[in-house]
């Protein structure tokens, strides 16, 4: 009787395939979860609140105010813009609050109701009905006639300032002496969801028109590096924006443009207001696995989910077995 033997070339081929299998197993076990998490973050799979997109008013809109003839600035009507009486000089300015989601997009705080942001402003602008202190209640859409009123960040080629979308809630004033000092204290966040709002910092510019070519996160500084300004003759304007960002709750991560993901058996989750988590619909495609009937390993979908990419590894295992059978005779 002929003895079964393995062709030398066959042994080499099978050994090569098995080496690939081992490598894939190592990659899947050691770095698979990290790669999946990074991919989800980069594709924006989860934010705790969707961006609020409201285009700036166009000329002719009731909320369009004016634009400079030389194209250096543009202004929109703000119900919280007030003039001092008596009018003491050309000193003007604004203090704003910008709330961003985990992706760095403007939001109005629909997911953090009953939360209040307070910016101490002192008595310099105490005559202003929205100052001393400036108080902002979330969600903005439930509490204000004009939730967002300024386009403080971003650029667009056809606009002198801004990217064409409102992103900030501000108070404005006019009529201060041109040697006056305006100061404001550190922002305070209180209320039901205060622990979900992180103070990123302050973006302040004085003595010139506001330059919107700045990043609200990257260019924000601590309060000790901002906090106010003193007006100068012929340069009697100043602005400051308090930058806040949603953290996405206890399971979230905060970072410059990074999104919130919660890894639980490789399933993306969104954080709810009550602290619970629900599966994101976008996770269906990411978590799909080989069906039981077609699974060469005989594993169920739940078992295959334990290791990202295990379906591909199983396919290579099947190939190696086929090669082994082919070269044995």
Short mmCIF file of C-alpha atoms in Angstrom, two decimals:
data_model
loop_
_atom_site.label_atom_id
_atom_site.label_comp_id
_atom_site.label_asym_id
_atom_site.label_seq_id
_atom_site.Cartn_x
_atom_site.Cartn_y
_atom_site.Cartn_z
CA UNK A 1 0.00 0.00 0.00
CA UNK A 2 1.31 3.43 -0.92
CA UNK A 3 2.10 5.64 2.04
CA UNK A 4 0.62 9.09 2.08
CA UNK A 5 3.27 11.75 1.70
CA UNK A 6 3.35 15.54 1.60
CA UNK A 7 4.98 17.22 -1.36
CA UNK A 8 7.92 19.40 -0.26
CA UNK A 9 6.51 22.43 -2.06
CA UNK A 10 3.18 21.83 -0.37
CA UNK A 11 4.79 21.83 3.06
CA UNK A 12 6.40 25.16 2.32
CA UNK A 13 3.14 26.69 1.06
CA UNK A 14 1.15 25.52 4.07
CA UNK A 15 3.83 26.78 6.45
CA UNK A 16 3.71 30.20 4.80
CA UNK A 17 -0.07 30.39 5.09
CA UNK A 18 0.00 29.35 8.75
CA UNK A 19 2.60 32.05 9.43
CA UNK A 20 0.22 34.64 7.96
CA UNK A 21 -2.59 33.26 10.14
CA UNK A 22 -0.44 33.66 13.24
CA UNK A 23 0.36 37.22 12.28
CA UNK A 24 -3.28 38.10 11.72
CA UNK A 25 -4.23 36.56 15.05
CA UNK A 26 -1.61 38.65 16.84
CA UNK A 27 -2.75 41.85 15.13
CA UNK A 28 -6.41 41.15 15.83
CA UNK A 29 -5.83 40.34 19.48
CA UNK A 30 -3.32 43.05 20.30
CA UNK A 31 -4.27 46.10 18.26
CA UNK A 32 -7.68 45.36 16.82
CA UNK A 33 -9.75 47.22 19.46
CA UNK A 34 -7.46 50.26 19.32
CA UNK A 35 -7.66 50.45 15.52
CA UNK A 36 -11.43 50.11 15.54
CA UNK A 37 -11.76 52.83 18.19
CA UNK A 38 -9.51 55.20 16.28
CA UNK A 39 -11.42 54.60 13.06
CA UNK A 40 -14.75 55.33 14.73
CA UNK A 41 -13.40 58.55 16.19
CA UNK A 42 -11.96 59.79 12.91
CA UNK A 43 -15.19 59.15 11.02
CA UNK A 44 -17.35 61.01 13.53
CA UNK A 45 -19.43 58.04 14.63
CA UNK A 46 -20.66 59.61 17.86
CA UNK A 47 -21.19 63.02 19.37
CA UNK A 48 -23.46 63.63 22.31
CA UNK A 49 -25.21 66.52 20.52
CA UNK A 50 -25.45 67.22 16.81
CA UNK A 51 -24.10 70.51 15.45
CA UNK A 52 -26.51 73.45 15.32
CA UNK A 53 -26.23 75.01 11.87
CA UNK A 54 -27.77 78.42 11.29
CA UNK A 55 -26.53 80.52 8.36
CA UNK A 56 -25.67 84.15 9.02
CA UNK A 57 -28.28 86.74 7.93
CA UNK A 58 -27.97 87.96 4.35
CA UNK A 59 -28.38 91.63 3.34
CA UNK A 60 -32.08 92.39 3.51
CA UNK A 61 -32.66 89.99 6.41
CA UNK A 62 -34.06 91.72 9.54
CA UNK A 63 -31.05 90.47 11.52
CA UNK A 64 -28.46 91.81 9.06
CA UNK A 65 -26.99 95.01 10.47
CA UNK A 66 -24.12 96.44 8.39
CA UNK A 67 -20.81 95.77 6.66
CA UNK A 68 -17.74 97.97 6.25
CA UNK A 69 -17.23 99.63 2.88
CA UNK A 70 -13.64 98.41 2.84
CA UNK A 71 -14.70 94.83 3.54
CA UNK A 72 -12.98 94.69 6.94
CA UNK A 73 -15.99 93.67 9.05
CA UNK A 74 -19.61 92.59 9.00
CA UNK A 75 -22.21 92.88 11.76
CA UNK A 76 -25.51 91.18 12.61
CA UNK A 77 -28.32 92.40 14.86
CA UNK A 78 -28.11 91.12 18.44
CA UNK A 79 -31.07 91.64 20.84
CA UNK A 80 -28.48 91.82 23.65
CA UNK A 81 -26.70 94.85 22.16
CA UNK A 82 -27.10 97.96 24.33
CA UNK A 83 -25.90 101.59 24.33
CA UNK A 84 -24.84 103.36 27.50
CA UNK A 85 -26.77 106.43 28.59
CA UNK A 86 -25.16 108.85 28.95
CA UNK A 87 -22.90 107.90 26.06
CA UNK A 88 -19.33 108.50 27.31
CA UNK A 89 -17.18 107.56 24.33
CA UNK A 90 -16.53 105.17 21.49
CA UNK A 91 -15.59 102.21 23.67
CA UNK A 92 -17.48 99.14 22.43
CA UNK A 93 -17.16 95.40 22.69
CA UNK A 94 -18.73 92.05 23.33
CA UNK A 95 -18.39 89.01 25.53
CA UNK A 96 -19.55 85.70 24.06
CA UNK A 97 -19.98 82.09 25.05
CA UNK A 98 -19.43 79.28 22.55
CA UNK A 99 -20.46 75.71 23.37
CA UNK A 100 -18.96 72.98 21.18
CA UNK A 101 -19.67 69.28 20.90
CA UNK A 102 -16.94 66.64 21.02
CA UNK A 103 -16.17 67.20 17.34
CA UNK A 104 -15.63 70.94 17.89
CA UNK A 105 -18.95 71.96 16.28
CA UNK A 106 -21.25 74.69 17.71
CA UNK A 107 -24.28 73.46 19.65
CA UNK A 108 -27.07 75.11 21.65
CA UNK A 109 -27.05 72.81 24.67
CA UNK A 110 -30.15 70.74 23.97
CA UNK A 111 -28.50 67.80 25.78
CA UNK A 112 -27.59 69.83 28.88
CA UNK A 113 -30.90 71.40 29.95
CA UNK A 114 -31.19 73.26 33.24
CA UNK A 115 -27.49 74.15 33.11
CA UNK A 116 -26.29 77.72 33.61
CA UNK A 117 -23.06 79.44 32.60
CA UNK A 118 -22.10 82.62 34.47
CA UNK A 119 -19.42 85.12 33.44
CA UNK A 120 -18.72 87.78 36.11
CA UNK A 121 -18.41 91.19 34.41
CA UNK A 122 -18.13 93.73 37.23
CA UNK A 123 -19.71 97.17 37.36
CA UNK A 124 -17.89 98.65 34.34
CA UNK A 125 -20.72 97.38 32.18
CA UNK A 126 -23.13 96.94 35.09
CA UNK A 127 -25.59 99.28 33.37
CA UNK A 128 -26.08 96.62 30.69
CA UNK A 129 -29.22 94.60 31.48
CA UNK A 130 -27.51 91.32 30.55
CA UNK A 131 -24.26 91.98 32.43
CA UNK A 132 -22.95 92.05 36.01
CA UNK A 133 -22.91 89.07 35.61
CA UNK A 134 -23.56 87.66 32.15
CA UNK A 135 -25.77 84.59 32.56
CA UNK A 136 -26.40 81.99 29.84
CA UNK A 137 -29.06 79.32 30.32
CA UNK A 138 -29.14 76.11 28.28
CA UNK A 139 -30.64 75.10 26.00
CA UNK A 140 -30.32 78.44 24.22
CA UNK A 141 -33.24 77.65 21.92
CA UNK A 142 -35.63 77.51 24.89
CA UNK A 143 -34.46 80.69 26.58
CA UNK A 144 -33.53 83.34 24.01
CA UNK A 145 -35.05 85.19 21.09
CA UNK A 146 -31.77 84.87 19.21
CA UNK A 147 -29.93 81.77 20.53
CA UNK A 148 -26.77 82.37 18.46
CA UNK A 149 -26.02 85.86 17.20
CA UNK A 150 -22.37 85.99 16.09
CA UNK A 151 -20.03 84.25 13.65
CA UNK A 152 -16.82 84.37 15.66
CA UNK A 153 -14.83 81.49 14.16
CA UNK A 154 -13.86 80.28 10.70
CA UNK A 155 -13.38 81.99 7.35
CA UNK A 156 -15.04 82.08 3.95
CA UNK A 157 -13.73 83.76 0.83
CA UNK A 158 -16.86 85.85 0.20
CA UNK A 159 -17.22 87.14 3.77
CA UNK A 160 -15.01 89.66 5.60
CA UNK A 161 -15.44 87.71 8.84
CA UNK A 162 -16.61 84.22 9.74
CA UNK A 163 -17.49 81.07 7.84
CA UNK A 164 -21.12 81.93 7.26
CA UNK A 165 -22.62 80.12 10.26
CA UNK A 166 -23.53 81.53 13.67
CA UNK A 167 -21.56 79.94 16.49
CA UNK A 168 -21.71 82.17 19.59
CA UNK A 169 -24.12 83.72 22.11
CA UNK A 170 -23.01 87.25 23.02
CA UNK A 171 -23.77 90.48 24.82
CA UNK A 172 -22.61 93.73 23.20
CA UNK A 173 -22.18 97.27 24.40
CA UNK A 174 -21.38 100.77 23.18
CA UNK A 175 -20.64 104.09 24.86
CA UNK A 176 -17.72 103.49 27.24
CA UNK A 177 -14.89 106.04 27.67
CA UNK A 178 -11.93 105.39 25.41
CA UNK A 179 -9.61 104.90 28.38
CA UNK A 180 -11.92 102.50 30.24
CA UNK A 181 -10.81 99.07 31.41
CA UNK A 182 -13.18 96.17 30.86
CA UNK A 183 -12.64 93.05 32.93
CA UNK A 184 -14.41 89.75 33.41
CA UNK A 185 -13.93 86.88 35.84
CA UNK A 186 -13.58 83.14 35.39
CA UNK A 187 -16.61 81.41 33.99
CA UNK A 188 -18.72 79.26 36.31
CA UNK A 189 -20.86 76.31 35.18
CA UNK A 190 -23.71 75.13 37.41
CA UNK A 191 -26.83 73.04 37.17
CA UNK A 192 -28.10 69.62 36.20
CA UNK A 193 -25.39 68.78 33.63
CA UNK A 194 -22.52 70.98 34.76
CA UNK A 195 -20.21 67.96 34.91
CA UNK A 196 -20.66 67.46 31.16
CA UNK A 197 -19.28 70.88 30.22
CA UNK A 198 -15.56 71.54 30.25
CA UNK A 199 -14.08 75.04 30.17
CA UNK A 200 -11.60 74.99 27.27
CA UNK A 201 -10.44 78.58 27.78
CA UNK A 202 -10.80 82.13 26.50
CA UNK A 203 -10.18 83.71 23.11
CA UNK A 204 -9.67 87.47 23.48
CA UNK A 205 -8.86 90.19 20.96
CA UNK A 206 -8.73 93.94 21.63
CA UNK A 207 -8.10 97.21 19.76
CA UNK A 208 -9.10 95.95 16.34
CA UNK A 209 -11.81 94.17 14.36
CA UNK A 210 -12.32 90.54 15.38
CA UNK A 211 -10.15 88.13 13.42
CA UNK A 212 -12.20 84.97 12.87
CA UNK A 213 -9.23 83.04 11.48
CA UNK A 214 -8.67 81.42 14.87
CA UNK A 215 -9.53 78.01 16.29
CA UNK A 216 -11.82 78.10 19.35
CA UNK A 217 -10.00 75.15 20.92
CA UNK A 218 -6.39 75.50 19.79
CA UNK A 219 -6.27 79.27 20.38
CA UNK A 220 -8.09 79.38 23.72
CA UNK A 221 -5.94 80.46 26.69
CA UNK A 222 -6.37 80.29 30.48
CA UNK A 223 -8.20 83.11 32.23
CA UNK A 224 -4.97 84.54 33.64
CA UNK A 225 -3.85 85.21 30.07
CA UNK A 226 -7.09 86.98 29.18
CA UNK A 227 -9.62 88.52 31.58
CA UNK A 228 -10.07 91.95 30.02
CA UNK A 229 -8.47 94.92 28.26
CA UNK A 230 -8.01 98.70 28.46
CA UNK A 231 -9.29 100.74 25.56
CA UNK A 232 -6.94 102.80 23.44
CA UNK A 233 -7.72 105.95 21.44
CA UNK A 234 -8.67 105.12 17.85
CA UNK A 235 -8.70 101.44 18.78
CA UNK A 236 -11.60 101.34 21.17
CA UNK A 237 -13.04 97.92 20.59
CA UNK A 238 -12.54 94.55 22.26
CA UNK A 239 -14.05 91.10 22.32
CA UNK A 240 -13.72 87.89 24.29
CA UNK A 241 -15.23 84.43 23.78
CA UNK A 242 -15.53 81.87 26.56
CA UNK A 243 -15.07 78.47 24.91
CA UNK A 244 -16.87 75.46 26.41
CA UNK A 245 -17.03 71.87 25.19
CA UNK A 246 -19.30 68.92 25.91
CA UNK A 247 -17.46 65.96 27.37
CA UNK A 248 -20.09 63.38 26.40
CA UNK A 249 -20.66 62.19 29.95
CA UNK A 250 -18.63 59.78 32.08
CA UNK A 251 -17.85 57.43 29.18
CA UNK A 252 -16.74 60.18 26.82
CA UNK A 253 -13.37 61.46 25.78
CA UNK A 254 -12.57 65.10 25.10
CA UNK A 255 -9.96 66.36 22.70
CA UNK A 256 -9.29 68.66 19.80
CA UNK A 257 -11.91 67.46 17.35
CA UNK A 258 -11.98 63.90 18.76
CA UNK A 259 -15.38 62.25 19.03
CA UNK A 260 -16.91 60.33 21.88
CA UNK A 261 -17.01 56.56 21.61
CA UNK A 262 -17.76 53.98 24.25
CA UNK A 263 -16.23 50.56 23.57
CA UNK A 264 -18.36 47.73 24.95
CA UNK A 265 -17.86 44.47 23.08
CA UNK A 266 -16.78 46.62 20.12
CA UNK A 267 -20.14 48.41 19.88
CA UNK A 268 -20.32 52.20 19.49
CA UNK A 269 -22.65 53.86 21.98
CA UNK A 270 -24.09 57.34 22.48
CA UNK A 271 -24.40 58.89 25.90
CA UNK A 272 -27.92 59.87 26.98
CA UNK A 273 -28.83 62.75 29.29
CA UNK A 274 -29.52 60.37 32.17
CA UNK A 275 -26.06 58.81 31.95
CA UNK A 276 -27.22 55.62 30.22
CA UNK A 277 -25.90 54.46 26.87
CA UNK A 278 -27.65 53.21 23.75
CA UNK A 279 -26.23 51.56 20.67
CA UNK A 280 -25.63 53.82 17.70
CA UNK A 281 -27.40 52.80 14.48
CA UNK A 282 -24.18 53.45 12.59
CA UNK A 283 -22.53 50.55 14.40
CA UNK A 284 -24.47 47.88 12.46
CA UNK A 285 -22.13 47.83 9.48
CA UNK A 286 -19.02 48.13 11.63
CA UNK A 287 -20.02 45.17 13.79
CA UNK A 288 -21.23 42.85 10.99
CA UNK A 289 -19.71 39.34 11.01
CA UNK A 290 -19.83 36.19 8.91
CA UNK A 291 -23.23 34.47 9.17
CA UNK A 292 -23.36 31.14 11.04
CA UNK A 293 -24.16 29.13 7.87
CA UNK A 294 -21.10 30.49 6.09
CA UNK A 295 -18.72 30.61 9.05
CA UNK A 296 -15.87 28.12 8.47
CA UNK A 297 -15.01 28.15 12.17
CA UNK A 298 -18.52 27.21 13.29
CA UNK A 299 -18.57 30.19 15.67
CA UNK A 300 -21.71 32.17 16.30
CA UNK A 301 -21.87 35.90 15.52
CA UNK A 302 -21.57 36.74 19.22
CA UNK A 303 -18.38 34.71 19.54
CA UNK A 304 -16.86 36.26 16.42
CA UNK A 305 -17.62 39.77 17.75
CA UNK A 306 -15.20 39.18 20.62
CA UNK A 307 -12.19 39.78 18.34
CA UNK A 308 -12.42 42.47 15.61
CA UNK A 309 -11.52 41.08 12.19
CA UNK A 310 -11.76 37.43 13.26
CA UNK A 311 -13.91 36.61 10.22
CA UNK A 312 -10.95 37.35 7.94
CA UNK A 313 -8.67 35.18 10.07
CA UNK A 314 -11.14 32.30 9.86
CA UNK A 315 -11.17 32.58 6.07
CA UNK A 316 -7.38 32.30 5.95
CA UNK A 317 -7.53 29.25 8.25
CA UNK A 318 -9.95 27.61 5.81
CA UNK A 319 -7.58 28.38 2.94
CA UNK A 320 -4.67 26.78 4.75
CA UNK A 321 -6.70 23.63 5.36
CA UNK A 322 -7.63 23.49 1.68
CA UNK A 323 -3.98 23.81 0.67
CA UNK A 324 -2.99 21.09 3.13
CA UNK A 325 -5.60 18.73 1.65
CA UNK A 326 -4.43 19.52 -1.88
CA UNK A 327 -0.80 18.66 -1.22
CA UNK A 328 -1.41 15.47 0.75
CA UNK A 329 -1.61 12.34 -1.40
#
